[in-house]
Coordinates of C-alpha atoms in Angstrom, one line a residue:
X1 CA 109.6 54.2 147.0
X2 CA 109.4 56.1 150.3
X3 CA 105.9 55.4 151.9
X4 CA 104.1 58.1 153.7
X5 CA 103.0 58.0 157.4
X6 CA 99.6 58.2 157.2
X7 CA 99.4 54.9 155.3
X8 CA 96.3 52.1 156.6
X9 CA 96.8 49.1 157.6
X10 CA 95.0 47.5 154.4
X11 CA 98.2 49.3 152.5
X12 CA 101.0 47.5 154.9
X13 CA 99.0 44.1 154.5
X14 CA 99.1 44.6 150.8
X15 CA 102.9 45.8 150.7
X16 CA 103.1 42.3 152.5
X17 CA 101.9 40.6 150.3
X18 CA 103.6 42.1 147.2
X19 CA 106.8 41.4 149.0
X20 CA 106.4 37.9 149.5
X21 CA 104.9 37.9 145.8
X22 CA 107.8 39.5 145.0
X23 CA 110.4 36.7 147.1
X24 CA 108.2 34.2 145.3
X25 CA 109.0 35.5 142.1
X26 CA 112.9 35.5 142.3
X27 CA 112.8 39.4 142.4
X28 CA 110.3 40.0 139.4
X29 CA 108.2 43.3 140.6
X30 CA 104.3 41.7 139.8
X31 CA 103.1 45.2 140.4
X32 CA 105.6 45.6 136.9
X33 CA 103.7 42.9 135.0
X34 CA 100.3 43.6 136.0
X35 CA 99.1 46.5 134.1
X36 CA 95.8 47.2 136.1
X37 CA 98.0 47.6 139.3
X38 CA 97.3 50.8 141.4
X39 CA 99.8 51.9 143.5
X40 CA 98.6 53.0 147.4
X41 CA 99.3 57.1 145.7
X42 CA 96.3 56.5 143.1
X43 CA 98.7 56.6 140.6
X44 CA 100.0 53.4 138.4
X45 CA 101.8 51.0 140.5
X46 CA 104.9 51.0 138.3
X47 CA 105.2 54.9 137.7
X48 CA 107.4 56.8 140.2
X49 CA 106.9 60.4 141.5
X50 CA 108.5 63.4 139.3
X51 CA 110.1 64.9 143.0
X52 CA 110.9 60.8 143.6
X53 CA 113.2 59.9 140.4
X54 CA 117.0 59.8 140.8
X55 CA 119.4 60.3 137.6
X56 CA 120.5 56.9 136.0
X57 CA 123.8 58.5 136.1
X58 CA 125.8 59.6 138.8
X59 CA 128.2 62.2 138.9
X60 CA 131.5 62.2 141.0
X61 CA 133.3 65.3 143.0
X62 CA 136.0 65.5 140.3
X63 CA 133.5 65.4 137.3
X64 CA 131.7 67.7 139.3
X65 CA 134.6 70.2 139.7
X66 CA 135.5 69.8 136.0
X67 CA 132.3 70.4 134.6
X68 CA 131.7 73.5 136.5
X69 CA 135.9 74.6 135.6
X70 CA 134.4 73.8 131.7
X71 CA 131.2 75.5 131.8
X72 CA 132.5 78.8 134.1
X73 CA 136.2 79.0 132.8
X74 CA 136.9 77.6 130.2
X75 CA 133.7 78.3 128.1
X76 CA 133.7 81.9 128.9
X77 CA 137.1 82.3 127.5
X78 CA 136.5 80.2 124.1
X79 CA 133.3 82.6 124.2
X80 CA 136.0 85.9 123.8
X81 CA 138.6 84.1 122.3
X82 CA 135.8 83.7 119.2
X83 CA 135.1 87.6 119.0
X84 CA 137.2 89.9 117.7
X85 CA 135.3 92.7 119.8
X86 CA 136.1 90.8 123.2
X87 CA 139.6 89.6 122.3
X88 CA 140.3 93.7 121.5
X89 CA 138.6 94.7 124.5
X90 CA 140.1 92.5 126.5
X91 CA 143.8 93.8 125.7
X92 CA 143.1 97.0 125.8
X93 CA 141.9 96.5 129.2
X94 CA 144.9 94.3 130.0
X95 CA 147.3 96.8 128.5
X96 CA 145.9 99.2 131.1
X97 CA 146.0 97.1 134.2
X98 CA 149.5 96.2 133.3
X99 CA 150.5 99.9 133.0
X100 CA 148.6 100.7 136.5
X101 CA 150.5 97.8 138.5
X102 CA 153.5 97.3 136.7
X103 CA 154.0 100.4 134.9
X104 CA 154.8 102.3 137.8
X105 CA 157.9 99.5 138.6
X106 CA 159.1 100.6 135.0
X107 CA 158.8 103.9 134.3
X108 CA 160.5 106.2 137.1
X109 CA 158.2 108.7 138.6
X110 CA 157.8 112.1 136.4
X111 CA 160.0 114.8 138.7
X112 CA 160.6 118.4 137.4
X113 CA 163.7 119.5 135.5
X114 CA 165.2 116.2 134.5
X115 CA 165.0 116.7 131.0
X116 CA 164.7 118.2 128.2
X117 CA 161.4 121.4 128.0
X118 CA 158.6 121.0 125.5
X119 CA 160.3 118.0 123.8
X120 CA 158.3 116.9 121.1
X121 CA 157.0 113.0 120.8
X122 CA 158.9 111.0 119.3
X123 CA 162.3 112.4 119.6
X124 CA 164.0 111.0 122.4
X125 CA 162.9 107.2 123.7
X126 CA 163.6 108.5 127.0
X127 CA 160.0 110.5 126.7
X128 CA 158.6 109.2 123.8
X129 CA 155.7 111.2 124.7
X130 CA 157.5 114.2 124.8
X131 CA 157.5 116.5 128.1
X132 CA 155.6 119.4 129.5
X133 CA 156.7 123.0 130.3
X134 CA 158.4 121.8 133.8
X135 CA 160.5 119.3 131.9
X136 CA 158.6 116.2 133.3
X137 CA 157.4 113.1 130.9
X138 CA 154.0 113.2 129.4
X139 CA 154.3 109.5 129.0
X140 CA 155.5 108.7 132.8
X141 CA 152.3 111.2 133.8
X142 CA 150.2 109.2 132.3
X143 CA 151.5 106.0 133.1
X144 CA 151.7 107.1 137.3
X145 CA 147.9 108.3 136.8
X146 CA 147.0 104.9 135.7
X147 CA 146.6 103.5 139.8
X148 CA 144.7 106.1 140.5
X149 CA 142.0 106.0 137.8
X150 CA 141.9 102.3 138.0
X151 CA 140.9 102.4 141.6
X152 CA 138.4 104.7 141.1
X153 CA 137.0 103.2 138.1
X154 CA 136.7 100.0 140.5
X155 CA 135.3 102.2 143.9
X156 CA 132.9 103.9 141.7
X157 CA 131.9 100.8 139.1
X158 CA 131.4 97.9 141.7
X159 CA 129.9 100.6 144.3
X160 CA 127.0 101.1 141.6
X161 CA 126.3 98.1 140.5
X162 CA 126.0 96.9 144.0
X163 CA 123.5 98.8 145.0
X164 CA 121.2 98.8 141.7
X165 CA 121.5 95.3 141.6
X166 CA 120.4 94.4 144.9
X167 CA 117.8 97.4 145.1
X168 CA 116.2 96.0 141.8
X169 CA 116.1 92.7 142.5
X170 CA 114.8 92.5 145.9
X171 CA 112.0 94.9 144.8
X172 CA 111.4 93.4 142.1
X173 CA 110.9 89.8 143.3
X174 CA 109.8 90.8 146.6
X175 CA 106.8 93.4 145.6
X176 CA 104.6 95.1 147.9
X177 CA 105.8 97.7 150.5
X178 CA 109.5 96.3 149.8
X179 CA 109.4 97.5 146.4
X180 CA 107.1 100.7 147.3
X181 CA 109.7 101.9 149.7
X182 CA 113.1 101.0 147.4
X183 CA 111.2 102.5 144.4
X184 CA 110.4 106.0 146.4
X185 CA 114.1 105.5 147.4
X186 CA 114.8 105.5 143.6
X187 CA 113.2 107.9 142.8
X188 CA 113.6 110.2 144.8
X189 CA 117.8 110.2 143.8
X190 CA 117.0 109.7 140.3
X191 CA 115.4 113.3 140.8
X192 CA 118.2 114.5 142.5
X193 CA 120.7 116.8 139.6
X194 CA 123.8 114.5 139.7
X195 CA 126.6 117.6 139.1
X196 CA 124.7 119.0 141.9
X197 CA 124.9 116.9 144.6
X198 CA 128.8 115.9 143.7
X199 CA 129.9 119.5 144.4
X200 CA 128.4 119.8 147.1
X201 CA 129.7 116.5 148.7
X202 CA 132.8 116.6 147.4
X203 CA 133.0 120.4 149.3
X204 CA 132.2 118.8 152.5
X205 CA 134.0 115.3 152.4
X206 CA 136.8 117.1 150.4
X207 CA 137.9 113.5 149.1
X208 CA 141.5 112.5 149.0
X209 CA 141.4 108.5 148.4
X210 CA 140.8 107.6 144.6
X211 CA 137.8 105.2 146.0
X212 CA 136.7 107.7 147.7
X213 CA 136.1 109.6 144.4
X214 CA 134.6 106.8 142.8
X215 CA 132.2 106.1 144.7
X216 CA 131.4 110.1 144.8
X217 CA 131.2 109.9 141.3
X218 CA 128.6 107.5 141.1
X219 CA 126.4 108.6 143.9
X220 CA 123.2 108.9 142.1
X221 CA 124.1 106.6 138.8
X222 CA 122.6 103.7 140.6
X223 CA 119.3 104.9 140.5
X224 CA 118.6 104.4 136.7
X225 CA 120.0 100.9 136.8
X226 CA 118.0 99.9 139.8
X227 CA 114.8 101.1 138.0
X228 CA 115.9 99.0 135.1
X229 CA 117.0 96.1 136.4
X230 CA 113.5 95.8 138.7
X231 CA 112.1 95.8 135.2
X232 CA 113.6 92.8 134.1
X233 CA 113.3 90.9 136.9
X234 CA 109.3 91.4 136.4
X235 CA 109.4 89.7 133.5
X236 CA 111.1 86.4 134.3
X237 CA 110.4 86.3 138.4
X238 CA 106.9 84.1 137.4
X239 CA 109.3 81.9 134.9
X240 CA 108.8 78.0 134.7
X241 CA 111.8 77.5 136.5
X242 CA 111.7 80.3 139.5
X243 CA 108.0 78.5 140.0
X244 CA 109.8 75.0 140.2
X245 CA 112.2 76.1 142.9
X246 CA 109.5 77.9 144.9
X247 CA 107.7 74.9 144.9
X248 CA 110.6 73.1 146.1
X249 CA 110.6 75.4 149.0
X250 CA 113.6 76.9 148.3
X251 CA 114.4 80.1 150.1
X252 CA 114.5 83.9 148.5
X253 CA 117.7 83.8 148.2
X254 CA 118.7 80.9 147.0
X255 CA 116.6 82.0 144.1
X256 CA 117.3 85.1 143.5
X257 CA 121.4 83.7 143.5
X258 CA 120.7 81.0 141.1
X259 CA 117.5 81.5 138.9
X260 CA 117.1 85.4 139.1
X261 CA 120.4 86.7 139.3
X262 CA 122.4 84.4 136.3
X263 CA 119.9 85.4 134.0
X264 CA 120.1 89.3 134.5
X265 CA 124.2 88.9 134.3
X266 CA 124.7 90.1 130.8
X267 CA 122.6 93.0 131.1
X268 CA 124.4 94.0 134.6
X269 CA 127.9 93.5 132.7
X270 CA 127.0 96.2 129.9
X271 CA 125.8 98.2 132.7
X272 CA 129.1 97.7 134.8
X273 CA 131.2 99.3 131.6
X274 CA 129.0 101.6 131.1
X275 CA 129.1 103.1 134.9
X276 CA 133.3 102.6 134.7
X277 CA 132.9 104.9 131.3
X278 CA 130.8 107.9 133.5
X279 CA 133.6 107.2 136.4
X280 CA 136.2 107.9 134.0
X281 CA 134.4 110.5 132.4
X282 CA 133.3 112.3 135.3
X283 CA 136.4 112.0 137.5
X284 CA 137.7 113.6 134.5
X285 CA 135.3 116.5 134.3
X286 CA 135.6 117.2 137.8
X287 CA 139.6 117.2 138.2
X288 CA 139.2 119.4 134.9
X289 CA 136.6 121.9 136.7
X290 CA 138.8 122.4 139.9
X291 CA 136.0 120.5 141.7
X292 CA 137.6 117.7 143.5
X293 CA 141.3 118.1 145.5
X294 CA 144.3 116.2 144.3
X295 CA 147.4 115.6 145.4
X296 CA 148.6 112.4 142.9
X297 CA 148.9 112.4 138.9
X298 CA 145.2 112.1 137.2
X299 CA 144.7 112.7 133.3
X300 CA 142.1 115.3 134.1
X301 CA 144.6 117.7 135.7
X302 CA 147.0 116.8 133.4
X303 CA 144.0 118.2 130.6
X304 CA 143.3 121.1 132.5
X305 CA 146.9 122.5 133.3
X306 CA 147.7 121.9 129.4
X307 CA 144.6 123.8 128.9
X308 CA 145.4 126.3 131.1
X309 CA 148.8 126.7 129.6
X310 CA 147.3 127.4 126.1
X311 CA 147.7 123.6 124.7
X312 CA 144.5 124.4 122.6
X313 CA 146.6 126.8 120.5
X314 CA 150.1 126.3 120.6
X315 CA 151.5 123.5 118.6
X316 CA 154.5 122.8 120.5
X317 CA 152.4 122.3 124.0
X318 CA 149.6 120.0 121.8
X319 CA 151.1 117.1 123.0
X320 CA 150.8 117.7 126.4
X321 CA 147.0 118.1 125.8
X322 CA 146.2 114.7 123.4
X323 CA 147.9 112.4 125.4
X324 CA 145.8 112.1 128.0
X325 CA 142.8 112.6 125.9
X326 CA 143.5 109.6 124.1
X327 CA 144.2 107.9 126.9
X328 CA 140.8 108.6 128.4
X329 CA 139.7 108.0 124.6
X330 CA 141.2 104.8 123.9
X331 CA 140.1 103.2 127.8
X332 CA 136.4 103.9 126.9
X333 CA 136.5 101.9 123.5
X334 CA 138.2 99.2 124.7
X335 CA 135.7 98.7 127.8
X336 CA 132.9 99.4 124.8
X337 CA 134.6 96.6 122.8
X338 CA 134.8 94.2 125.4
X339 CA 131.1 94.7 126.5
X340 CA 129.7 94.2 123.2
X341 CA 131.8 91.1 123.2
X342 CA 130.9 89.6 126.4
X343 CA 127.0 90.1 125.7
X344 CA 127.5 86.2 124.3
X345 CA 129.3 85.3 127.4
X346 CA 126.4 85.3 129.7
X347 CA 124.0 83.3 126.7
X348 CA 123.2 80.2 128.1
X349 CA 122.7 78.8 124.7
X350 CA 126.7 80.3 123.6
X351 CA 128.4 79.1 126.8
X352 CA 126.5 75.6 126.5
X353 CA 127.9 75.6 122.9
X354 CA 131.2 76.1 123.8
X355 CA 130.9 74.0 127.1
X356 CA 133.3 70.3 126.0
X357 CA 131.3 68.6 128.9
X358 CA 127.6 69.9 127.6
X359 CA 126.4 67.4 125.0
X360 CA 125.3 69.6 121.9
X361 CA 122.3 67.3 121.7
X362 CA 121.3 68.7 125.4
X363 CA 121.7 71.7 124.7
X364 CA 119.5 73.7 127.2
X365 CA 117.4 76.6 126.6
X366 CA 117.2 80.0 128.0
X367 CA 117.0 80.0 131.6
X368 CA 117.3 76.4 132.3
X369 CA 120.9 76.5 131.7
X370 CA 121.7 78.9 134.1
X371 CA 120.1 77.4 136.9
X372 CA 121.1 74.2 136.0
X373 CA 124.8 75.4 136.0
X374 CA 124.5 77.0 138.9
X375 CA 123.0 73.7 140.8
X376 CA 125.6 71.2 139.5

């Protein structure tokens, strides 16, 4: 046991003399057998400090390393493996990042008059999609318009959680004139009219890099989720555990990283789909308005020319017009799918379930096994 500094003389003269007793005794603790002991602490003589105890167990690096591969890999993907919602999701979302990076190696970039006019779908495997009035293939459109809606599904999604994130966190936690100033902040965009503001930026910016757009997109959808996520870190920033690690001394952001932060991850992944879903949508909108300037393949100008060109009425140019709508269609329910699916993945009471190196007996509760995953 570590002695402190300010001990008295009397207290080394009795250590002394417990460790001679102690020689004496062929390495028998008498404090052990003596049950009216008191140690110099005013505690028992054979109890030990909470902040003093070490594990009986000790861990080595490559347990270590495998334990944490188990609990953040492998885990998470026995978690969607298990749900029919996630395993869905998940490739429909990998059949769209295959056709954005590899597509494009494939398919041989849509040019006019190299084939056939208003082909039909279905009729040639050359354009199984069919092709529009300048003879290019709906299908190869849609497949070179993939990169570019990926990227700013990306800009505009990871831009917007960002920001909420750190905004609702740190004013949450933090309080006083922190939170006073990034709430006014908040507010003050939340009251802003989105459509608005996005004309008006993309007239003076006049955008041209799809990340660009994204994060244009989302310039004012971070506002709700920063409000929200603020809220929930109210409710668990005096937890049991965030206490323990103040009282450890550990520093703001330490905590925020391992206590505050873990525990706020499923809600923030919902949130993430749900701000790719108003990228995609409004990306869409806005090619389809005439709002934003484009100069590469993108679904919503592939909508809004088929529109233009009477699609809505005119059976044999329909095709033009659905494909990309189901495109956009099909992209949203599969990142709908694969949220609802990886709500489990961020359970602490799932992922210790499906952990091989967690002991079902030890299962830990809410909370506790985020941190302590975090701080193995």
């Amino acid at each position: 046991m570590k002695r402190t500094d300010d001990r008295t003389g009397d207290e080394d003269g009795d250590s002394d003399e417990r460790f001679q007793s102690f020689a004496a005794s062929g390495g028998d603790d008498p404090s052990s057998s003596d049950p009216r002991a008191v140690s110099t602490d005013g505690g028992a003589a054979g109890s030990v400090s909470p902040f003093e105890r070490v594990a009986d167990d000790s861990v080595e690096g490559t347990d270590r390393l495998r334990q944490l591969v188990d609990l953040w890999l492998l885990a998470p993907a026995r978690i969607v493996w298990s749900d029919w919602r996630a395993r869905a999701g998940a490739a429909i979302i990998l059949l769209f990042v295959l056709m954005g990076t590899v597509g494009p190696l494939l398919v041989r970039y849509p040019e006019p008059n190299t084939g056939p006019r208003l082909l039909a779908p279905f009729q040639n495997w050359a354009y199984p999609l069919g092709t529009d009035p300048k003879a290019q293939g709906v299908f190869a459109s849609v497949v070179h318009a993939t990169p570019v809606m990926l990227k700013m599904i990306l800009g505009g999604a990871v831009f917007s959680i960002i920001v909420a994130t750190v905004i609702g966190i740190v004013s949450g936690y933090k309080g006083g004139w922190t939170e006073t100033v990034l709430m006014t902040i908040t507010d003050i965009m939340m009251t802003i009219p989105g459509l608005p503001l996005i004309i008006v930026v993309a007239a003076i910016v006049q955008p041209e890099s799809p990340i660009v757009v994204g994060v244009l997109v989302s310039i004012n959808a971070w506002a709700g989720l920063a409000r929200a996520v603020r809220s929930q870190v109210l409710t668990i920033r005096n937890a049991p555990y965030v206490e323990a690690s103040r009282t450890m001394g550990l520093g703001v952001p330490t905590i925020l990283g391992r206590d505050v932060l873990p525990n706020l991850m499923p809600y923030i992944l919902v949130n993430f789909v749900g701000a790719a879903r108003g990228v995609i949508f409004g990306s869409v909108g806005l090619y389809f308005l005439g709002v934003l300037p484009f100069s590469n393949l993108n679904w919503g100008v592939m909508i809004t020319r088929a529109y233009n060109s009477g699609a809505l009425y005119s059976d044999s140019l329909r095709h033009w017009l659905l494909a990309p709508l189901f495109t956009v269609v099909f992209l949203s329910f599969g990142l709908i799918l694969f949220a609802q699916g990886c709500d489990r993945l961020f359970n602490p009471r799932v992922r210790a379930k499906h952990a091989s190196t967690v002991d079902d007996d030890e299962e830990p509760s809410d909370g506790q096994a985020a941190t302590t995953a975090t701080r193995t």
